[in-house]
mmCIF file of C-alpha atoms in Angstrom:
data_model
loop_
_atom_site.group_PDB
_atom_site.id
_atom_site.type_symbol
_atom_site.label_atom_id
_atom_site.label_comp_id
_atom_site.label_asym_id
_atom_site.label_seq_id
_atom_site.Cartn_x
_atom_site.Cartn_y
_atom_site.Cartn_z
ATOM 1 C CA MET F 9 -65.879 -121.154 7.313
ATOM 2 C CA GLN F 10 -68.597 -118.585 6.727
ATOM 3 C CA GLY F 11 -68.489 -116.518 3.542
ATOM 4 C CA ILE F 12 -66.275 -118.925 1.576
ATOM 5 C CA ARG F 13 -67.206 -118.964 -2.110
ATOM 6 C CA GLY F 14 -64.123 -120.518 -3.703
ATOM 7 C CA ILE F 15 -61.345 -122.933 -2.739
ATOM 8 C CA VAL F 16 -57.691 -122.918 -3.796
ATOM 9 C CA PHE F 17 -55.436 -125.944 -3.285
ATOM 10 C CA ASP F 18 -51.688 -126.284 -3.132
ATOM 11 C CA CYS F 19 -50.455 -129.311 -5.077
ATOM 12 C CA ASP F 20 -47.533 -131.099 -3.440
ATOM 13 C CA GLY F 21 -48.445 -132.564 -0.080
ATOM 14 C CA VAL F 22 -52.105 -131.573 -0.456
ATOM 15 C CA LEU F 23 -53.406 -133.040 -3.698
ATOM 16 C CA PHE F 24 -50.569 -135.540 -4.047
ATOM 17 C CA GLU F 25 -47.880 -137.304 -2.070
ATOM 18 C CA SER F 26 -45.093 -136.283 -4.421
ATOM 19 C CA ARG F 27 -41.855 -136.297 -2.465
ATOM 20 C CA ALA F 28 -40.428 -139.303 -4.312
ATOM 21 C CA ALA F 29 -41.273 -137.767 -7.693
ATOM 22 C CA ASN F 30 -39.824 -134.385 -6.760
ATOM 23 C CA LEU F 31 -36.542 -135.859 -5.551
ATOM 24 C CA ALA F 32 -36.261 -138.065 -8.639
ATOM 25 C CA TYR F 33 -36.773 -135.009 -10.860
ATOM 26 C CA TYR F 34 -34.237 -132.769 -9.142
ATOM 27 C CA ASN F 35 -31.748 -135.604 -8.728
ATOM 28 C CA ALA F 36 -31.917 -136.296 -12.468
ATOM 29 C CA VAL F 37 -30.802 -132.711 -13.066
ATOM 30 C CA LEU F 38 -28.139 -132.850 -10.359
ATOM 31 C CA ALA F 39 -26.711 -135.990 -11.961
ATOM 32 C CA GLU F 40 -26.156 -134.075 -15.204
ATOM 33 C CA PHE F 41 -23.907 -131.715 -13.244
ATOM 34 C CA GLY F 42 -22.066 -134.542 -11.527
ATOM 35 C CA GLU F 43 -23.602 -133.663 -8.173
ATOM 36 C CA PRO F 44 -24.703 -136.230 -5.559
ATOM 37 C CA PRO F 45 -28.442 -136.773 -5.115
ATOM 38 C CA VAL F 46 -30.584 -135.197 -2.431
ATOM 39 C CA LEU F 47 -31.544 -137.966 -0.014
ATOM 40 C CA PRO F 48 -34.895 -138.155 1.808
ATOM 41 C CA GLN F 49 -33.136 -137.989 5.178
ATOM 42 C CA GLU F 50 -31.597 -134.622 4.280
ATOM 43 C CA ARG F 51 -34.639 -132.897 5.664
ATOM 44 C CA ALA F 52 -33.847 -129.285 4.810
ATOM 45 C CA ARG F 53 -32.759 -129.958 1.225
ATOM 46 C CA ALA F 54 -35.547 -132.473 0.599
ATOM 47 C CA HIS F 55 -38.115 -130.013 1.974
ATOM 48 C CA LEU F 56 -36.764 -127.341 -0.373
ATOM 49 C CA CYS F 57 -37.286 -129.673 -3.352
ATOM 50 C CA HIS F 58 -40.827 -130.349 -2.189
ATOM 51 C CA THR F 59 -41.999 -126.770 -1.622
ATOM 52 C CA ALA F 60 -39.952 -124.149 -3.486
ATOM 53 C CA ALA F 61 -40.057 -123.097 -7.126
ATOM 54 C CA SER F 62 -37.370 -124.545 -9.404
ATOM 55 C CA PRO F 63 -35.285 -121.339 -9.712
ATOM 56 C CA GLN F 64 -34.868 -121.225 -5.933
ATOM 57 C CA VAL F 65 -34.142 -124.957 -5.718
ATOM 58 C CA PHE F 66 -31.425 -124.876 -8.364
ATOM 59 C CA ALA F 67 -29.892 -121.672 -7.018
ATOM 60 C CA THR F 68 -29.618 -123.298 -3.595
ATOM 61 C CA LEU F 69 -28.402 -126.721 -4.728
ATOM 62 C CA LEU F 70 -26.119 -125.661 -7.587
ATOM 63 C CA GLY F 71 -25.357 -122.011 -6.951
ATOM 64 C CA ALA F 72 -26.597 -118.951 -8.794
ATOM 65 C CA GLU F 73 -23.961 -119.298 -11.521
ATOM 66 C CA ARG F 74 -25.305 -122.707 -12.625
ATOM 67 C CA SER F 75 -29.017 -122.236 -11.946
ATOM 68 C CA ALA F 76 -29.841 -120.841 -15.403
ATOM 69 C CA GLU F 77 -28.186 -123.827 -17.103
ATOM 70 C CA ALA F 78 -30.053 -126.183 -14.770
ATOM 71 C CA LEU F 79 -33.379 -124.530 -15.558
ATOM 72 C CA ALA F 80 -32.717 -124.859 -19.283
ATOM 73 C CA LEU F 81 -31.827 -128.525 -18.879
ATOM 74 C CA ALA F 82 -34.913 -129.154 -16.737
ATOM 75 C CA ALA F 83 -37.114 -127.479 -19.343
ATOM 76 C CA ARG F 84 -35.962 -130.067 -21.883
ATOM 77 C CA MET F 85 -36.769 -132.981 -19.594
ATOM 78 C CA ASP F 86 -40.090 -134.781 -19.909
ATOM 79 C CA PHE F 87 -41.585 -134.616 -16.417
ATOM 80 C CA ARG F 88 -44.178 -137.198 -17.390
ATOM 81 C CA ARG F 89 -41.655 -139.934 -16.617
ATOM 82 C CA PHE F 90 -41.850 -138.930 -12.939
ATOM 83 C CA ILE F 91 -45.649 -138.718 -12.683
ATOM 84 C CA PRO F 92 -46.088 -142.446 -11.879
ATOM 85 C CA ASP F 93 -44.115 -141.775 -8.671
ATOM 86 C CA MET F 94 -46.886 -139.429 -7.501
ATOM 87 C CA LEU F 95 -49.779 -140.697 -5.387
ATOM 88 C CA PRO F 96 -53.126 -138.877 -5.113
ATOM 89 C CA GLU F 97 -54.065 -138.228 -1.509
ATOM 90 C CA PRO F 98 -56.739 -140.624 -0.167
ATOM 91 C CA PHE F 99 -60.318 -139.711 -1.134
ATOM 92 C CA LEU F 100 -59.052 -136.851 -3.315
ATOM 93 C CA ALA F 101 -61.267 -137.450 -6.353
ATOM 94 C CA GLU F 102 -64.379 -137.979 -4.238
ATOM 95 C CA THR F 103 -63.735 -134.785 -2.292
ATOM 96 C CA LEU F 104 -63.082 -132.695 -5.399
ATOM 97 C CA ALA F 105 -66.238 -134.042 -7.038
ATOM 98 C CA ALA F 106 -68.323 -133.062 -4.019
ATOM 99 C CA LEU F 107 -66.730 -129.631 -3.601
ATOM 100 C CA ALA F 108 -66.866 -128.738 -7.303
ATOM 101 C CA ILE F 109 -70.660 -128.880 -7.147
ATOM 102 C CA ARG F 110 -70.685 -126.053 -4.586
ATOM 103 C CA PHE F 111 -67.495 -124.060 -5.165
ATOM 104 C CA PRO F 112 -65.234 -122.997 -8.023
ATOM 105 C CA LEU F 113 -61.877 -124.684 -7.426
ATOM 106 C CA ALA F 114 -58.336 -123.614 -8.296
ATOM 107 C CA VAL F 115 -54.742 -124.751 -7.828
ATOM 108 C CA ALA F 116 -51.919 -122.424 -6.767
ATOM 109 C CA THR F 117 -48.568 -124.203 -6.884
ATOM 110 C CA ASN F 118 -44.879 -123.445 -7.118
ATOM 111 C CA ARG F 119 -44.708 -126.127 -9.800
ATOM 112 C CA GLY F 120 -44.295 -125.061 -13.396
ATOM 113 C CA ASN F 121 -45.782 -126.546 -16.544
ATOM 114 C CA SER F 122 -45.889 -130.055 -15.075
ATOM 115 C CA MET F 123 -49.038 -129.206 -13.101
ATOM 116 C CA HIS F 124 -51.307 -129.404 -16.120
ATOM 117 C CA GLU F 125 -49.876 -132.754 -17.220
ATOM 118 C CA ILE F 126 -50.322 -134.151 -13.720
ATOM 119 C CA LEU F 127 -53.992 -133.193 -13.503
ATOM 120 C CA VAL F 128 -54.670 -134.676 -16.926
ATOM 121 C CA HIS F 129 -52.802 -137.888 -16.072
ATOM 122 C CA PHE F 130 -54.927 -138.451 -12.968
ATOM 123 C CA ASP F 131 -58.165 -137.299 -14.668
ATOM 124 C CA LEU F 132 -58.629 -134.381 -12.267
ATOM 125 C CA ALA F 133 -58.288 -131.375 -14.580
ATOM 126 C CA HIS F 134 -62.036 -130.974 -15.081
ATOM 127 C CA TYR F 135 -62.567 -130.162 -11.403
ATOM 128 C CA PHE F 136 -60.501 -126.955 -11.528
ATOM 129 C CA GLN F 137 -61.572 -123.692 -13.116
ATOM 130 C CA SER F 138 -58.083 -122.235 -12.777
ATOM 131 C CA VAL F 139 -54.542 -123.569 -12.387
ATOM 132 C CA VAL F 140 -51.943 -121.007 -11.323
ATOM 133 C CA THR F 141 -48.279 -122.051 -11.442
ATOM 134 C CA SER F 142 -44.924 -120.374 -10.922
ATOM 135 C CA ARG F 143 -44.886 -119.656 -14.668
ATOM 136 C CA ASP F 144 -47.911 -117.370 -14.299
ATOM 137 C CA VAL F 145 -46.479 -114.897 -11.783
ATOM 138 C CA LEU F 146 -43.281 -112.970 -11.183
ATOM 139 C CA ARG F 147 -43.059 -114.051 -7.548
ATOM 140 C CA PRO F 148 -43.947 -117.583 -6.404
ATOM 141 C CA LYS F 149 -45.100 -118.471 -2.909
ATOM 142 C CA PRO F 150 -44.538 -117.305 -0.181
ATOM 143 C CA HIS F 151 -45.516 -114.133 -2.037
ATOM 144 C CA PRO F 152 -49.279 -113.676 -2.483
ATOM 145 C CA ASP F 153 -49.255 -113.194 -6.265
ATOM 146 C CA MET F 154 -50.646 -116.654 -7.077
ATOM 147 C CA ILE F 155 -53.552 -116.234 -4.682
ATOM 148 C CA HIS F 156 -54.404 -112.821 -6.104
ATOM 149 C CA LEU F 157 -54.337 -114.235 -9.635
ATOM 150 C CA ALA F 158 -56.501 -117.206 -8.644
ATOM 151 C CA ALA F 159 -59.045 -114.811 -7.130
ATOM 152 C CA ARG F 160 -59.174 -112.752 -10.318
ATOM 153 C CA ARG F 161 -59.561 -115.822 -12.502
ATOM 154 C CA LEU F 162 -62.381 -117.158 -10.327
ATOM 155 C CA GLY F 163 -64.080 -113.766 -10.270
ATOM 156 C CA LEU F 164 -63.960 -113.578 -6.467
ATOM 157 C CA GLN F 165 -62.522 -111.327 -3.798
ATOM 158 C CA GLU F 166 -59.652 -112.642 -1.700
ATOM 159 C CA GLY F 167 -61.863 -112.576 1.380
ATOM 160 C CA GLU F 168 -64.150 -115.092 -0.310
ATOM 161 C CA LEU F 169 -61.388 -117.673 -0.828
ATOM 162 C CA LEU F 170 -60.088 -120.547 1.270
ATOM 163 C CA PHE F 171 -56.545 -121.781 0.639
ATOM 164 C CA ILE F 172 -55.547 -125.336 1.559
ATOM 165 C CA GLY F 173 -51.799 -125.786 2.067
ATOM 166 C CA ASP F 174 -49.245 -127.803 3.982
ATOM 167 C CA SER F 175 -46.148 -125.613 4.233
ATOM 168 C CA GLU F 176 -44.908 -122.359 5.686
ATOM 169 C CA LEU F 177 -44.813 -120.956 2.154
ATOM 170 C CA ASP F 178 -48.540 -121.648 1.787
ATOM 171 C CA ARG F 179 -49.427 -120.117 5.132
ATOM 172 C CA GLU F 180 -47.430 -116.968 4.400
ATOM 173 C CA ALA F 181 -48.951 -116.585 0.923
ATOM 174 C CA ALA F 182 -52.442 -116.900 2.396
ATOM 175 C CA ARG F 183 -51.680 -114.367 5.126
ATOM 176 C CA GLU F 184 -50.217 -111.856 2.693
ATOM 177 C CA ALA F 185 -53.157 -112.289 0.303
ATOM 178 C CA GLY F 186 -55.754 -111.943 3.049
ATOM 179 C CA VAL F 187 -57.437 -115.311 2.480
ATOM 180 C CA ALA F 188 -58.608 -117.917 4.989
ATOM 181 C CA PHE F 189 -56.167 -120.784 5.455
ATOM 182 C CA VAL F 190 -56.548 -124.428 6.435
ATOM 183 C CA ALA F 191 -53.444 -126.511 7.075
ATOM 184 C CA TYR F 192 -53.447 -129.973 5.516
ATOM 185 C CA ARG F 193 -51.853 -132.731 7.622
ATOM 186 C CA ASN F 194 -49.717 -130.234 9.523
ATOM 187 C CA ASP F 195 -51.284 -129.570 12.906
ATOM 188 C CA GLY F 196 -48.990 -126.781 14.043
ATOM 189 C CA LEU F 197 -49.173 -124.774 10.845
ATOM 190 C CA GLY F 198 -52.538 -123.023 11.104
ATOM 191 C CA GLU F 199 -55.361 -122.255 13.503
ATOM 192 C CA VAL F 200 -57.475 -124.784 11.604
ATOM 193 C CA SER F 201 -56.051 -128.034 10.285
ATOM 194 C CA VAL F 202 -57.438 -131.179 8.704
ATOM 195 C CA ALA F 203 -55.968 -134.662 8.633
ATOM 196 C CA SER F 204 -57.486 -135.813 5.345
ATOM 197 C CA HIS F 205 -59.636 -134.748 2.433
ATOM 198 C CA ARG F 206 -62.632 -136.383 4.069
ATOM 199 C CA HIS F 207 -62.029 -134.171 7.087
ATOM 200 C CA LEU F 208 -61.831 -131.132 4.842
ATOM 201 C CA LEU F 209 -65.161 -132.048 3.286
ATOM 202 C CA ARG F 210 -66.748 -132.417 6.715
ATOM 203 C CA LEU F 211 -65.388 -129.030 7.746
ATOM 204 C CA LEU F 212 -66.834 -127.317 4.700
ATOM 205 C CA GLU F 213 -70.140 -129.106 5.119
ATOM 206 C CA GLY F 214 -70.510 -127.648 8.600
ATOM 207 C CA GLY F 215 -68.452 -129.856 10.886
ATOM 208 C CA ARG F 216 -66.710 -128.066 13.741
ATOM 209 C CA ALA F 217 -63.018 -127.465 13.154
ATOM 210 C CA GLY F 218 -62.169 -128.636 16.652
ATOM 211 C CA GLU F 219 -63.468 -132.098 15.847
ATOM 212 C CA ILE F 220 -61.272 -132.613 12.802
ATOM 213 C CA SER F 221 -58.068 -130.673 13.404
#
């Protein structure tokens, strides 16, 4: 981890366990269209709800002809009602507090406007110098646009950033942007992986990756 001067985090699955909240949100929209809910055991569809940006989710679940109406309906919903279903990852606040002393931190997420409300709700917003969402770029992950924008906002080069993610979309965005990547709780995803935020902190404080992957 030599030469790292800034850290960018994905949100869902990295900062928060949010699968229940994500499914509740998308299922609330599906119900308005008379569609059955996405169930946790439907792995492909549930994974889509957990990782992709809303336009892609609605286009897949409802079809392109109804996706615009679904997006408009979702925009009128108050996502704050789903935030209590989200759980911060263990030792998240302690890790962010320690890292923020040494590095500028950012978020790059396929979420939309809800990201800001979530950070405020959990009293984490002050740790991040930049929050990049799908509303800030033309192309969400797996495209590299969010990472490039985070680098510009932090005043750093891409080669000085580390991106922490848990999905194929995150890994591809990091690769395309030319930034170092650490997989969070997904051993087969990257050359370096960590099992917790405490492990991430140890890695960045000089622990060997082989000990904590």
